[in-house]
């Protein structure tokens, strides 16, 4: 969080606030420039607030954000780590897959072990929500998938479609 504040303090905004009506908050529109390079475009209709919902829990490496328990300085949640733990990945592979340091992996694993029931309960909630979302979109797109499947092949793709069917048949025969 400190580096973001430093970046904003050392950068400058290019372009002035857009027009506004009486009594309205000015709507800002422009670009942030840092070291002479345009790095991000912003459009907002209110003042910029630098607030990240981070709640300390006694372990500075793990913070609670709006996304849940997160490894400090990353966007990786403990639920991402839990996915790999439940798949029986060793810590070394978890570190490589999530691009974490040894200290971050150790902090995450020790936090999970120390607060197993709380993290596991939230993890189950996350899995349930993800499954509900998946089922919603699957049901919503079922009709569209059927239309796509029933559509005739595009002209000129017959050879490609034949190769695909041959590949599918070969895979089925191996099972």
mmCIF file of N, CA, C and O in Angstrom, residues 12-59:
data_model
loop_
_atom_site.group_PDB
_atom_site.id
_atom_site.type_symbol
_atom_site.label_atom_id
_atom_site.label_comp_id
_atom_site.label_asym_id
_atom_site.label_seq_id
_atom_site.Cartn_x
_atom_site.Cartn_y
_atom_site.Cartn_z
ATOM 1 N N UNK A 12 1.733 12.889 -11.614
ATOM 2 C CA UNK A 12 0.916 14.065 -11.856
ATOM 3 C C UNK A 12 -0.215 13.678 -12.788
ATOM 4 O O UNK A 12 -0.084 12.757 -13.586
ATOM 5 N N UNK A 13 -1.309 14.393 -12.675
ATOM 6 C CA UNK A 13 -2.466 14.115 -13.508
ATOM 7 C C UNK A 13 -2.407 15.023 -14.718
ATOM 8 O O UNK A 13 -2.174 16.213 -14.625
ATOM 9 N N UNK A 14 -2.596 14.427 -15.892
ATOM 10 C CA UNK A 14 -2.613 15.187 -17.126
ATOM 11 C C UNK A 14 -4.060 15.375 -17.522
ATOM 12 O O UNK A 14 -4.809 14.412 -17.573
ATOM 13 N N UNK A 15 -4.466 16.547 -17.774
ATOM 14 C CA UNK A 15 -5.800 16.997 -18.194
ATOM 15 C C UNK A 15 -6.586 17.494 -16.998
ATOM 16 O O UNK A 15 -6.448 17.007 -15.885
ATOM 17 N N UNK A 16 -7.365 18.467 -17.266
ATOM 18 C CA UNK A 16 -8.127 19.144 -16.220
ATOM 19 C C UNK A 16 -9.460 18.467 -16.001
ATOM 20 O O UNK A 16 -9.908 17.693 -16.835
ATOM 21 N N UNK A 17 -10.128 18.782 -14.879
ATOM 22 C CA UNK A 17 -11.462 18.229 -14.667
ATOM 23 C C UNK A 17 -12.409 18.637 -15.794
ATOM 24 O O UNK A 17 -12.287 19.723 -16.342
ATOM 25 N N UNK A 18 -13.306 17.737 -16.138
ATOM 26 C CA UNK A 18 -14.272 18.042 -17.187
ATOM 27 C C UNK A 18 -15.319 19.002 -16.645
ATOM 28 O O UNK A 18 -15.363 19.280 -15.459
ATOM 29 N N UNK A 19 -16.166 19.470 -17.522
ATOM 30 C CA UNK A 19 -17.172 20.464 -17.119
ATOM 31 C C UNK A 19 -18.118 19.885 -16.070
ATOM 32 O O UNK A 19 -18.308 18.690 -15.968
ATOM 33 N N UNK A 20 -18.711 20.757 -15.284
ATOM 34 C CA UNK A 20 -19.634 20.312 -14.240
ATOM 35 C C UNK A 20 -20.750 21.327 -14.075
ATOM 36 O O UNK A 20 -20.610 22.499 -14.402
ATOM 37 N N UNK A 21 -21.855 20.838 -13.549
ATOM 38 C CA UNK A 21 -22.986 21.710 -13.248
ATOM 39 C C UNK A 21 -22.848 22.248 -11.836
ATOM 40 O O UNK A 21 -22.110 21.692 -11.026
ATOM 41 N N UNK A 22 -23.606 23.275 -11.535
ATOM 42 C CA UNK A 22 -23.542 23.874 -10.204
ATOM 43 C C UNK A 22 -23.920 22.846 -9.151
ATOM 44 O O UNK A 22 -24.908 22.131 -9.278
ATOM 45 N N UNK A 23 -23.122 22.768 -8.114
ATOM 46 C CA UNK A 23 -23.417 21.870 -7.002
ATOM 47 C C UNK A 23 -22.923 20.453 -7.192
ATOM 48 O O UNK A 23 -23.012 19.633 -6.301
ATOM 49 N N UNK A 24 -22.372 20.102 -8.352
ATOM 50 C CA UNK A 24 -21.885 18.750 -8.591
ATOM 51 C C UNK A 24 -20.424 18.632 -8.222
ATOM 52 O O UNK A 24 -19.671 19.595 -8.285
ATOM 53 N N UNK A 25 -20.030 17.435 -7.872
ATOM 54 C CA UNK A 25 -18.620 17.159 -7.659
ATOM 55 C C UNK A 25 -17.965 17.112 -9.027
ATOM 56 O O UNK A 25 -18.530 16.548 -9.957
ATOM 57 N N UNK A 26 -16.786 17.686 -9.174
ATOM 58 C CA UNK A 26 -16.178 17.656 -10.502
ATOM 59 C C UNK A 26 -15.875 16.226 -10.935
ATOM 60 O O UNK A 26 -15.454 15.400 -10.138
ATOM 61 N N UNK A 27 -16.120 15.955 -12.191
ATOM 62 C CA UNK A 27 -15.818 14.635 -12.741
ATOM 63 C C UNK A 27 -14.418 14.704 -13.333
ATOM 64 O O UNK A 27 -14.143 15.537 -14.181
ATOM 65 N N UNK A 28 -13.543 13.869 -12.854
ATOM 66 C CA UNK A 28 -12.174 13.883 -13.330
ATOM 67 C C UNK A 28 -12.033 12.907 -14.475
ATOM 68 O O UNK A 28 -12.598 11.828 -14.472
ATOM 69 N N UNK A 29 -11.250 13.308 -15.458
ATOM 70 C CA UNK A 29 -11.000 12.426 -16.583
ATOM 71 C C UNK A 29 -9.603 12.731 -17.066
ATOM 72 O O UNK A 29 -9.270 13.890 -17.306
ATOM 73 N N UNK A 30 -8.768 11.762 -17.193
ATOM 74 C CA UNK A 30 -7.416 12.018 -17.648
ATOM 75 C C UNK A 30 -6.533 10.809 -17.489
ATOM 76 O O UNK A 30 -7.006 9.680 -17.508
ATOM 77 N N UNK A 31 -5.244 11.051 -17.332
ATOM 78 C CA UNK A 31 -4.270 9.973 -17.233
ATOM 79 C C UNK A 31 -3.307 10.279 -16.097
ATOM 80 O O UNK A 31 -2.987 11.430 -15.852
ATOM 81 N N UNK A 32 -2.831 9.245 -15.422
ATOM 82 C CA UNK A 32 -1.756 9.424 -14.454
ATOM 83 C C UNK A 32 -0.462 9.244 -15.211
ATOM 84 O O UNK A 32 -0.302 8.336 -16.002
ATOM 85 N N UNK A 33 0.498 10.120 -14.960
ATOM 86 C CA UNK A 33 1.792 10.043 -15.626
ATOM 87 C C UNK A 33 2.853 9.868 -14.559
ATOM 88 O O UNK A 33 2.857 10.559 -13.543
ATOM 89 N N UNK A 34 3.731 8.924 -14.760
ATOM 90 C CA UNK A 34 4.797 8.657 -13.811
ATOM 91 C C UNK A 34 6.085 8.505 -14.606
ATOM 92 O O UNK A 34 6.148 7.719 -15.546
ATOM 93 N N UNK A 35 7.098 9.249 -14.262
ATOM 94 C CA UNK A 35 8.382 9.233 -14.964
ATOM 95 C C UNK A 35 8.220 9.480 -16.458
ATOM 96 O O UNK A 35 8.886 8.867 -17.279
ATOM 97 N N UNK A 36 7.286 10.347 -16.814
ATOM 98 C CA UNK A 36 7.110 10.708 -18.209
ATOM 99 C C UNK A 36 6.351 9.706 -19.035
ATOM 100 O O UNK A 36 6.178 9.886 -20.227
ATOM 101 N N UNK A 37 5.895 8.603 -18.460
ATOM 102 C CA UNK A 37 5.160 7.589 -19.203
ATOM 103 C C UNK A 37 3.722 7.546 -18.718
ATOM 104 O O UNK A 37 3.468 7.620 -17.526
ATOM 105 N N UNK A 38 2.796 7.394 -19.648
ATOM 106 C CA UNK A 38 1.395 7.249 -19.249
ATOM 107 C C UNK A 38 1.230 5.834 -18.710
ATOM 108 O O UNK A 38 1.575 4.866 -19.373
ATOM 109 N N UNK A 39 0.763 5.725 -17.495
ATOM 110 C CA UNK A 39 0.668 4.407 -16.886
ATOM 111 C C UNK A 39 -0.750 3.935 -16.650
ATOM 112 O O UNK A 39 -1.002 2.749 -16.649
ATOM 113 N N UNK A 40 -1.675 4.829 -16.440
ATOM 114 C CA UNK A 40 -3.036 4.387 -16.168
ATOM 115 C C UNK A 40 -4.005 5.489 -16.544
ATOM 116 O O UNK A 40 -3.715 6.661 -16.387
ATOM 117 N N UNK A 41 -5.167 5.106 -17.035
ATOM 118 C CA UNK A 41 -6.207 6.055 -17.372
ATOM 119 C C UNK A 41 -7.245 6.005 -16.267
ATOM 120 O O UNK A 41 -7.524 4.940 -15.738
ATOM 121 N N UNK A 42 -7.770 7.134 -15.898
ATOM 122 C CA UNK A 42 -8.793 7.115 -14.866
ATOM 123 C C UNK A 42 -9.964 7.973 -15.286
ATOM 124 O O UNK A 42 -9.828 8.950 -15.991
ATOM 125 N N UNK A 43 -11.138 7.539 -14.877
ATOM 126 C CA UNK A 43 -12.363 8.317 -15.024
ATOM 127 C C UNK A 43 -13.108 8.126 -13.727
ATOM 128 O O UNK A 43 -13.374 7.003 -13.325
ATOM 129 N N UNK A 44 -13.424 9.208 -13.056
ATOM 130 C CA UNK A 44 -14.188 9.055 -11.834
ATOM 131 C C UNK A 44 -15.103 10.257 -11.666
ATOM 132 O O UNK A 44 -14.856 11.319 -12.194
ATOM 133 N N UNK A 45 -16.181 10.061 -10.962
ATOM 134 C CA UNK A 45 -17.135 11.141 -10.765
ATOM 135 C C UNK A 45 -17.118 11.641 -9.330
ATOM 136 O O UNK A 45 -18.020 12.322 -8.902
ATOM 137 N N UNK A 46 -16.119 11.258 -8.585
ATOM 138 C CA UNK A 46 -16.006 11.723 -7.212
ATOM 139 C C UNK A 46 -14.536 11.811 -6.868
ATOM 140 O O UNK A 46 -13.678 11.532 -7.687
ATOM 141 N N UNK A 47 -14.252 12.200 -5.655
ATOM 142 C CA UNK A 47 -12.861 12.332 -5.262
ATOM 143 C C UNK A 47 -12.209 10.963 -5.179
ATOM 144 O O UNK A 47 -12.862 9.952 -4.938
ATOM 145 N N UNK A 48 -10.914 10.944 -5.426
ATOM 146 C CA UNK A 48 -10.172 9.690 -5.366
ATOM 147 C C UNK A 48 -9.892 9.382 -3.900
ATOM 148 O O UNK A 48 -9.376 10.216 -3.167
ATOM 149 N N UNK A 49 -10.220 8.171 -3.498
ATOM 150 C CA UNK A 49 -9.982 7.759 -2.122
ATOM 151 C C UNK A 49 -8.991 6.607 -2.141
ATOM 152 O O UNK A 49 -9.172 5.650 -2.880
ATOM 153 N N UNK A 50 -7.973 6.708 -1.345
ATOM 154 C CA UNK A 50 -7.000 5.632 -1.229
ATOM 155 C C UNK A 50 -7.319 4.853 0.032
ATOM 156 O O UNK A 50 -6.797 5.127 1.097
ATOM 157 N N UNK A 51 -8.218 3.934 -0.095
ATOM 158 C CA UNK A 51 -8.533 3.127 1.069
ATOM 159 C C UNK A 51 -8.656 1.691 0.636
ATOM 160 O O UNK A 51 -9.344 1.375 -0.315
ATOM 161 N N UNK A 52 -7.941 0.840 1.312
ATOM 162 C CA UNK A 52 -8.046 -0.580 1.075
ATOM 163 C C UNK A 52 -8.527 -1.180 2.382
ATOM 164 O O UNK A 52 -7.944 -0.907 3.430
ATOM 165 N N UNK A 53 -9.546 -1.956 2.315
ATOM 166 C CA UNK A 53 -10.081 -2.541 3.533
ATOM 167 C C UNK A 53 -9.144 -3.645 3.977
ATOM 168 O O UNK A 53 -9.231 -4.762 3.515
ATOM 169 N N UNK A 54 -8.231 -3.311 4.837
ATOM 170 C CA UNK A 54 -7.292 -4.295 5.353
ATOM 171 C C UNK A 54 -7.397 -4.283 6.870
ATOM 172 O O UNK A 54 -7.247 -3.255 7.495
ATOM 173 N N UNK A 55 -7.658 -5.432 7.418
ATOM 174 C CA UNK A 55 -7.806 -5.543 8.863
ATOM 175 C C UNK A 55 -6.706 -6.455 9.370
ATOM 176 O O UNK A 55 -6.527 -7.559 8.861
ATOM 177 N N UNK A 56 -5.986 -5.991 10.338
ATOM 178 C CA UNK A 56 -4.910 -6.788 10.907
ATOM 179 C C UNK A 56 -5.496 -7.915 11.751
ATOM 180 O O UNK A 56 -6.510 -7.757 12.408
ATOM 181 N N UNK A 57 -4.815 -9.043 11.717
ATOM 182 C CA UNK A 57 -5.267 -10.188 12.492
ATOM 183 C C UNK A 57 -4.132 -10.745 13.335
ATOM 184 O O UNK A 57 -4.159 -11.899 13.701
ATOM 185 N N UNK A 58 -3.139 -9.923 13.608
ATOM 186 C CA UNK A 58 -2.009 -10.383 14.397
ATOM 187 C C UNK A 58 -0.896 -10.936 13.540
ATOM 188 O O UNK A 58 0.224 -11.086 13.989
ATOM 189 N N UNK A 59 -1.164 -11.260 12.302
ATOM 190 C CA UNK A 59 -0.166 -11.772 11.377
ATOM 191 C C UNK A 59 -0.047 -10.757 10.245
ATOM 192 O O UNK A 59 -0.936 -10.671 9.401
#
